[in-house]
Coordinates of C-alpha atoms and ligand atoms in Angstrom, one line a residue:
M1005 CA 99.5 132.3 106.6
S1006 CA 98.9 128.7 104.7
I1007 CA 101.6 126.2 104.2
A1008 CA 100.7 126.2 100.7
D1009 CA 101.9 129.9 100.1
L1010 CA 105.7 128.4 101.1
V1011 CA 105.5 125.6 98.7
N1012 CA 107.1 125.8 95.3
A1013 CA 104.5 126.4 92.9
H1014 CA 105.4 123.3 90.7
V1015 CA 105.1 121.4 93.5
R1016 CA 102.0 122.4 94.6
D1017 CA 100.4 121.9 90.9
L1018 CA 101.5 118.4 90.7
E1019 CA 98.8 115.9 91.1
P1020 CA 99.5 113.1 94.1
Y1021 CA 100.6 109.8 92.9
E1022 CA 97.5 107.5 93.8
P1023 CA 99.3 104.0 94.7
G1024 CA 96.1 102.5 95.1
K1025 CA 95.0 100.6 98.3
P1026 CA 96.9 97.3 99.1
I1027 CA 95.2 94.4 97.3
E1028 CA 95.0 92.5 100.6
E1029 CA 92.6 95.4 101.9
I1030 CA 90.4 95.1 98.8
E1031 CA 90.0 91.4 99.1
R1032 CA 88.8 91.9 103.0
E1033 CA 86.3 94.8 101.6
L1034 CA 85.0 92.7 98.8
G1035 CA 85.3 89.3 100.8
L1036 CA 87.6 87.8 98.3
Q1037 CA 90.3 85.5 98.6
G1038 CA 93.5 84.3 96.8
S1039 CA 93.2 86.9 94.0
V1040 CA 95.4 86.8 91.1
K1041 CA 97.7 90.0 90.9
L1042 CA 98.4 90.7 87.2
G1043 CA 98.8 94.2 87.3
L1044 CA 102.3 95.4 88.1
N1045 CA 104.6 93.6 85.6
E1046 CA 106.1 91.6 88.3
N1047 CA 107.9 88.2 87.8
A1048 CA 105.3 85.4 88.1
L1049 CA 107.9 82.9 89.2
G1050 CA 108.9 85.0 92.0
P1051 CA 112.8 85.8 93.0
S1052 CA 115.6 83.5 92.2
P1053 CA 116.2 81.1 95.0
R1054 CA 119.9 82.3 95.0
A1055 CA 118.8 85.6 95.6
V1056 CA 116.5 84.5 98.3
A1057 CA 119.5 82.4 99.9
A1058 CA 121.6 85.6 99.5
L1059 CA 119.0 87.7 101.6
H1060 CA 119.2 85.0 104.3
A1061 CA 122.8 85.3 104.5
A1062 CA 122.6 89.2 104.5
V1063 CA 120.2 89.6 107.4
D1064 CA 122.7 89.3 110.2
G1065 CA 124.9 92.3 108.9
V1066 CA 121.8 95.0 108.9
H1067 CA 123.5 96.6 111.8
R1068 CA 126.1 97.9 109.4
Y1069 CA 125.6 100.6 106.6
P1070 CA 125.8 99.1 103.2
D1071 CA 128.6 99.9 100.7
G1072 CA 127.7 103.3 99.5
H1073 CA 129.3 102.5 96.1
G1074 CA 128.0 99.2 95.6
L1075 CA 131.0 97.7 94.7
A1076 CA 130.2 94.0 94.3
L1077 CA 127.1 94.8 92.0
R1078 CA 129.1 97.1 90.2
R1079 CA 131.6 94.7 89.1
K1080 CA 129.0 92.2 88.5
L1081 CA 127.1 94.6 86.3
A1082 CA 130.5 95.9 84.5
Q1083 CA 131.7 92.2 83.6
R1084 CA 128.1 91.5 82.4
L1085 CA 127.5 94.3 80.4
A1086 CA 131.1 94.7 79.3
V1087 CA 131.1 98.5 80.3
P1088 CA 133.4 100.5 82.6
E1089 CA 132.4 100.3 86.4
A1090 CA 132.7 104.0 86.7
G1091 CA 129.9 104.4 84.0
L1092 CA 127.3 102.6 86.2
V1093 CA 124.7 104.7 88.5
L1094 CA 123.0 102.3 90.9
G1095 CA 119.6 103.4 92.3
N1096 CA 116.7 102.5 94.5
G1097 CA 114.7 101.2 91.5
S1098 CA 115.5 103.1 88.0
D1099 CA 112.6 105.5 89.5
E1100 CA 115.7 106.9 91.5
I1101 CA 117.7 107.2 88.3
L1102 CA 114.8 109.1 86.8
E1103 CA 114.8 111.5 89.7
L1104 CA 118.5 112.0 89.7
L1105 CA 118.1 112.8 85.9
A1106 CA 115.7 115.3 86.6
K1107 CA 117.4 116.9 89.4
T1108 CA 120.3 117.1 87.5
F1109 CA 119.2 118.5 84.5
L1110 CA 116.1 120.4 84.5
S1111 CA 115.1 123.8 85.5
P1112 CA 112.0 125.9 85.3
G1113 CA 111.2 126.2 81.6
D1114 CA 113.1 123.2 80.0
E1115 CA 111.4 120.9 77.8
V1116 CA 111.4 117.2 78.2
V1117 CA 109.9 115.0 75.3
Y1118 CA 108.4 111.7 75.5
A1119 CA 106.0 109.4 73.8
W1120 CA 102.4 109.0 75.2
P1121 CA 100.9 106.6 76.7
S1122 CA 104.4 105.7 78.3
F1123 CA 105.9 105.2 81.8
A1124 CA 103.9 107.3 84.4
M1125 CA 106.9 108.4 86.3
Y1126 CA 108.2 110.5 83.1
P1127 CA 105.7 113.4 83.7
I1128 CA 106.0 113.3 87.6
V1129 CA 109.7 113.7 87.6
V1130 CA 109.6 116.3 85.0
K1131 CA 106.9 118.5 86.6
G1132 CA 108.7 117.9 90.0
M1133 CA 111.3 120.2 88.8
G1134 CA 109.1 122.7 87.3
A1135 CA 110.0 121.7 83.7
T1136 CA 107.6 121.5 81.1
P1137 CA 106.6 117.8 79.7
V1138 CA 106.0 117.4 75.7
A1139 CA 104.0 114.4 75.1
V1140 CA 104.0 113.0 71.6
P1141 CA 101.1 110.5 71.1
L1142 CA 102.0 106.8 70.0
D1143 CA 101.2 106.0 66.4
A1144 CA 98.1 104.1 65.8
D1145 CA 99.7 100.8 66.3
H1146 CA 100.7 102.0 69.8
V1147 CA 104.3 102.2 68.6
H1148 CA 106.7 105.3 69.4
D1149 CA 106.3 107.9 66.7
L1150 CA 110.0 108.6 66.6
E1151 CA 109.9 111.2 63.9
G1152 CA 107.1 112.9 65.8
L1153 CA 109.6 112.7 68.9
A1154 CA 112.3 114.3 66.7
A1155 CA 110.0 116.9 65.6
A1156 CA 109.0 118.0 68.9
I1157 CA 112.5 118.8 70.1
T1158 CA 113.3 122.6 70.5
E1159 CA 116.1 124.5 71.8
R1160 CA 114.3 124.3 75.1
T1161 CA 114.6 120.5 75.2
K1162 CA 116.8 119.0 77.5
I1163 CA 115.7 115.4 77.9
V1164 CA 114.0 113.1 75.5
F1165 CA 112.9 109.8 77.3
V1166 CA 112.5 106.6 74.6
C1167 CA 110.8 103.6 76.9
N1168 CA 111.9 100.4 74.8
P1169 CA 109.9 98.1 74.9
N1170 CA 107.2 100.6 76.1
N1171 CA 105.1 100.3 79.0
P1172 CA 102.2 100.2 79.1
T1173 CA 101.7 99.2 75.4
G1174 CA 104.4 96.3 75.1
T1175 CA 105.5 97.8 71.9
S1176 CA 109.0 98.1 70.7
V1177 CA 110.9 100.0 68.1
G1178 CA 113.6 98.3 66.0
A1179 CA 117.4 99.0 65.4
E1180 CA 116.8 101.0 61.9
A1181 CA 114.3 103.5 63.4
F1182 CA 116.1 104.0 66.7
D1183 CA 119.5 104.2 65.1
R1184 CA 117.9 107.2 62.9
F1185 CA 116.5 108.5 65.8
A1186 CA 119.5 108.6 68.0
A1187 CA 121.8 109.9 65.0
S1188 CA 119.4 112.8 64.4
L1189 CA 119.2 114.0 67.9
P1190 CA 121.2 117.4 68.8
E1191 CA 124.3 116.2 70.8
N1192 CA 123.3 118.9 73.7
V1193 CA 119.8 116.8 74.4
V1194 CA 120.0 114.1 77.0
L1195 CA 118.8 110.5 75.6
V1196 CA 117.3 108.4 78.2
V1197 CA 116.4 105.0 76.8
D1198 CA 114.7 102.9 79.7
E1199 CA 115.0 99.2 79.0
A1200 CA 113.1 97.8 82.0
Y1201 CA 111.8 94.8 79.7
V1202 CA 114.9 94.2 77.9
E1203 CA 115.3 90.8 79.1
Y1204 CA 111.8 89.7 77.6
V1205 CA 112.4 91.1 74.1
R1206 CA 111.7 88.6 71.2
R1207 CA 112.5 90.8 68.2
D1208 CA 116.1 90.1 66.5
D1209 CA 116.6 93.5 65.4
F1210 CA 116.2 95.1 68.7
P1211 CA 118.4 98.0 69.1
D1212 CA 121.8 98.1 70.8
A1213 CA 121.3 101.3 72.8
L1214 CA 124.5 100.7 75.1
A1215 CA 126.7 101.2 71.8
W1216 CA 124.9 104.8 71.9
V1217 CA 126.7 105.4 74.9
E1218 CA 130.0 105.5 73.3
R1219 CA 128.7 107.3 70.0
R1220 CA 127.1 109.9 72.0
P1221 CA 128.1 111.0 75.2
A1222 CA 124.8 112.7 76.2
T1223 CA 123.1 109.0 76.6
I1224 CA 122.0 106.8 79.6
V1225 CA 120.3 103.5 79.3
L1226 CA 118.2 102.4 82.2
R1227 CA 117.8 98.7 83.4
T1228 CA 116.1 97.4 86.7
L1229 CA 116.0 94.0 88.8
S1230 CA 112.4 94.6 89.6
K1231 CA 111.2 92.8 86.3
I1232 CA 112.4 89.6 84.9
Y1233 CA 114.9 89.3 88.0
G1234 CA 111.8 89.3 90.4
L1235 CA 113.2 91.8 92.9
A1236 CA 110.8 94.8 92.6
G1237 CA 110.2 94.9 96.3
L1238 CA 114.1 95.6 96.8
R1239 CA 114.2 98.3 94.8
V1240 CA 117.1 98.0 92.7
G1241 CA 117.6 99.7 89.3
Y1242 CA 120.6 100.9 87.3
G1243 CA 121.8 103.3 84.5
V1244 CA 124.5 102.9 82.0
T1245 CA 126.4 105.8 80.7
T1246 CA 129.8 107.6 80.4
P1247 CA 131.6 108.2 83.7
E1248 CA 131.6 111.8 83.4
F1249 CA 127.7 111.8 82.9
A1250 CA 127.4 109.1 85.9
S1251 CA 129.8 111.6 88.2
Y1252 CA 127.0 114.2 87.9
L1253 CA 124.3 111.9 88.7
E1254 CA 126.2 110.7 91.8
R1255 CA 126.6 114.2 93.2
S1256 CA 122.9 114.5 94.2
R1257 CA 122.7 110.9 94.9
H1258 CA 122.1 109.7 98.9
P1259 CA 125.1 107.6 99.4
F1260 CA 123.2 104.8 100.8
S1261 CA 120.1 104.7 98.7
L1262 CA 120.8 100.8 97.8
N1263 CA 120.4 99.0 101.0
A1264 CA 122.8 96.1 101.8
M1265 CA 120.0 93.5 101.6
A1266 CA 119.1 94.7 97.7
Q1267 CA 122.9 94.7 96.8
A1268 CA 123.3 91.3 98.0
A1269 CA 120.1 89.8 96.5
A1270 CA 121.0 91.8 93.0
V1271 CA 124.4 90.1 92.6
A1272 CA 122.9 86.7 93.2
A1273 CA 120.0 87.4 91.0
I1274 CA 122.2 88.3 88.2
D1275 CA 124.3 85.1 88.6
D1276 CA 121.1 83.1 88.2
E1277 CA 120.8 82.7 84.7
E1278 CA 118.8 79.7 84.7
H1279 CA 116.0 81.4 86.9
V1280 CA 116.2 84.3 84.0
T1281 CA 115.8 81.7 81.2
R1282 CA 112.9 79.9 83.1
S1283 CA 111.0 83.4 83.5
R1284 CA 111.5 84.1 79.9
E1285 CA 110.3 80.6 78.7
L1286 CA 107.2 80.9 80.9
N1287 CA 106.5 84.5 79.7
A1288 CA 106.4 83.4 76.1
R1289 CA 104.3 80.5 76.6
G1290 CA 101.9 82.6 78.9
M1291 CA 102.0 85.3 76.5
A1292 CA 101.0 82.8 73.5
Y1293 CA 98.3 81.3 75.4
L1294 CA 96.7 85.0 76.4
E1295 CA 97.2 86.2 72.8
T1296 CA 95.1 83.1 71.5
E1297 CA 92.5 82.9 74.4
L1298 CA 92.1 86.8 74.3
G1299 CA 91.7 86.6 70.4
A1300 CA 89.2 83.9 70.8
L1301 CA 87.1 86.3 72.7
D1302 CA 87.3 88.8 70.3
I1303 CA 89.6 91.0 72.5
E1304 CA 92.1 93.0 70.4
V1305 CA 95.9 92.7 71.7
T1306 CA 98.7 94.6 70.9
P1307 CA 101.6 92.6 69.9
S1308 CA 104.0 92.6 72.7
D1309 CA 107.8 92.3 73.4
S1310 CA 107.5 92.3 77.4
N1311 CA 105.8 90.4 79.9
F1312 CA 102.5 92.2 79.8
L1313 CA 99.9 92.9 77.0
L1314 CA 97.7 95.6 76.2
A1315 CA 94.2 94.2 75.7
R1316 CA 90.8 96.0 74.4
T1317 CA 88.4 94.7 76.5
G1318 CA 85.9 97.4 76.9
A1319 CA 85.3 100.1 79.4
G1320 CA 85.2 99.3 82.8
V1321 CA 86.4 95.7 82.7
D1322 CA 89.2 96.2 85.1
A1323 CA 86.7 97.1 88.0
A1324 CA 84.4 94.0 86.9
L1325 CA 87.7 91.8 87.0
V1326 CA 88.6 92.9 90.5
R1327 CA 85.2 91.5 91.7
E1328 CA 86.2 88.2 89.8
G1329 CA 89.4 88.2 92.1
V1330 CA 91.8 89.1 89.2
F1331 CA 93.8 92.5 89.2
V1332 CA 94.8 94.0 86.1
R1333 CA 95.6 97.7 85.5
G1334 CA 93.0 99.9 83.8
M1335 CA 94.2 102.1 81.3
A1336 CA 91.7 105.2 81.8
G1337 CA 94.3 107.3 83.3
F1338 CA 96.7 106.8 80.3
G1339 CA 93.9 108.0 77.9
L1340 CA 93.0 104.4 76.9
P1341 CA 89.7 103.8 78.5
E1342 CA 88.8 100.6 76.7
H1343 CA 92.0 99.0 77.4
V1344 CA 93.7 97.2 80.4
R1345 CA 97.0 96.1 80.8
V1346 CA 97.5 92.4 82.0
T1347 CA 100.9 91.0 83.4
V1348 CA 101.5 87.2 82.1
G1349 CA 101.3 85.1 85.1
L1350 CA 101.8 81.5 86.0
P1351 CA 99.3 79.1 83.7
E1352 CA 96.9 78.9 86.6
E1353 CA 96.9 82.6 86.9
N1354 CA 96.2 83.1 83.1
E1355 CA 93.6 80.6 83.0
R1356 CA 91.8 82.5 86.1
L1357 CA 91.9 85.8 83.8
V1358 CA 90.7 84.1 80.8
K1359 CA 87.6 82.2 82.7
A1360 CA 86.7 85.5 84.2
L1361 CA 86.7 87.5 80.8
R1362 CA 84.6 84.6 79.6
R1363 CA 82.2 84.9 82.4
L1364 CA 81.8 88.5 82.2
R1365 CA 81.1 88.3 78.1
E1366 CA 78.4 85.7 79.0
G1367 CA 77.0 87.8 81.7
A1368 CA 77.0 91.0 79.5
Ligands
PLP2638 C1 108.7 99.0 86.1 C2 109.4 99.8 85.3 C3 110.7 100.6 85.7 C4 111.2 100.1 86.8 O1 111.2 100.7 88.0 P1 111.7 100.5 89.4 O2 112.0 101.6 90.1 O3 113.1 99.7 89.0 O4 111.2 99.3 90.1 C5 111.2 101.6 85.0 N1 110.3 101.9 83.6 C6 109.7 101.4 83.2 C7 109.1 101.6 81.8 C8 109.1 100.4 83.8 O5 107.9 99.7 83.6

C-alpha cells in the first residue's frame, strides 16, 4: 500500500507550489546584506502607521476568538464601496476567496477560462478541484485577449477569471472592451474580476466592474489589502458580489479565517487615505523613473497600470541580479524566459536595481 494510492488523482497530479527560499537564507548563502526586495509587488512604503497602531492596540485581546463575521471591517468596506454588507465575503487574502470559488463551483470535468500569463493561483485552485484549466494567451502587447477568452467558453465553462490590471504584465483592459465582454458572457458562467492592483490604476477609462455585480448576478470582484494597503503579511482580501452568491461562499469558509489582528489593521488601513495617496504618488514617480532608466538601457518595458513592471532584460538576469543583492521575479515559469517582473520600490531601491542592471550590461 502506498499513500499515493489513497490520494485524489487530481491532487496527486498537482505540481507542488515552490515558495522559494526565504531571502534572508539566500543572503546568508551568498554573503549578501541589505538586499532589495522587488519581487512580490509589496508596498515599498510599508504599512500605514495607523494600521500599526491598531495592531499594537489589538495585541492584548488575542486570547479571544476573532469576530467570525468581521463586522467592523465589513461595515467599513460596505460604506466605502457603497455596496450591501451581505454582498461582501472576507478572506484570508484574496487567495482564500479563489479557493472558496473553486470549492463552491467546480467539479471534475468543468472548465475554467483565463488569460495566460496571469496570476499563478488560478490554475492551482482549478486543478485542485479536478477541473480543467483553459488558458488563453495574452495578445502581442501582453494584454487580455477578451475576444479569445469569449471564444474559449463552452457549455462546460463554469468560471472565467479576468485579472485587471493583470499580474505579471501590469497591463489593463478599458471599459469599452470589458463591458462588451461582460455583456457577451452566458449568464451561467461565473465572472471573477481580480482587481488586486485597482488602487494604482491610472487610465481614465478603467471598467466599473462593481456595477456588473448588479447587472449580472454571477459576478464577483476581488480586492486585497496586500498591495497598496501594505498588509500582505496579515492576509486580508475580500470579494464583492450579491448577497446570495456570498452566502454560498460563506458555507465552505472557516468561520475564523480572518484573524483578529488582521481585522483590526485592515479597518485602520482603509481609513488612512493619506497613506494610500502617498503610496500611489511614490509609485507613479518610481514607475516613471524605471521606465526612463530601463529605456536608456534598451530594455523593453510593458506599459503598466500597477505597482510593478514587466521588463525584457534577457534570460537569466533574475539570477544575476540576486548576486547583486536585488530580488526581482523571473518570468521563465510563465513562458517569458527573457522577462523579469520588477516591483516599484523606494527611490534608493529603484536606483540599486538600475545600477545593478547597468553593471551587468557592462560586464556582459
Ligand atoms: C497579490 C495578488 C492577489 C492578492 O493575494 P492576497 O491573497 O490577497 O495576498 C490576488 N490577485 C492577484 C492578481 C495578485 O497579484
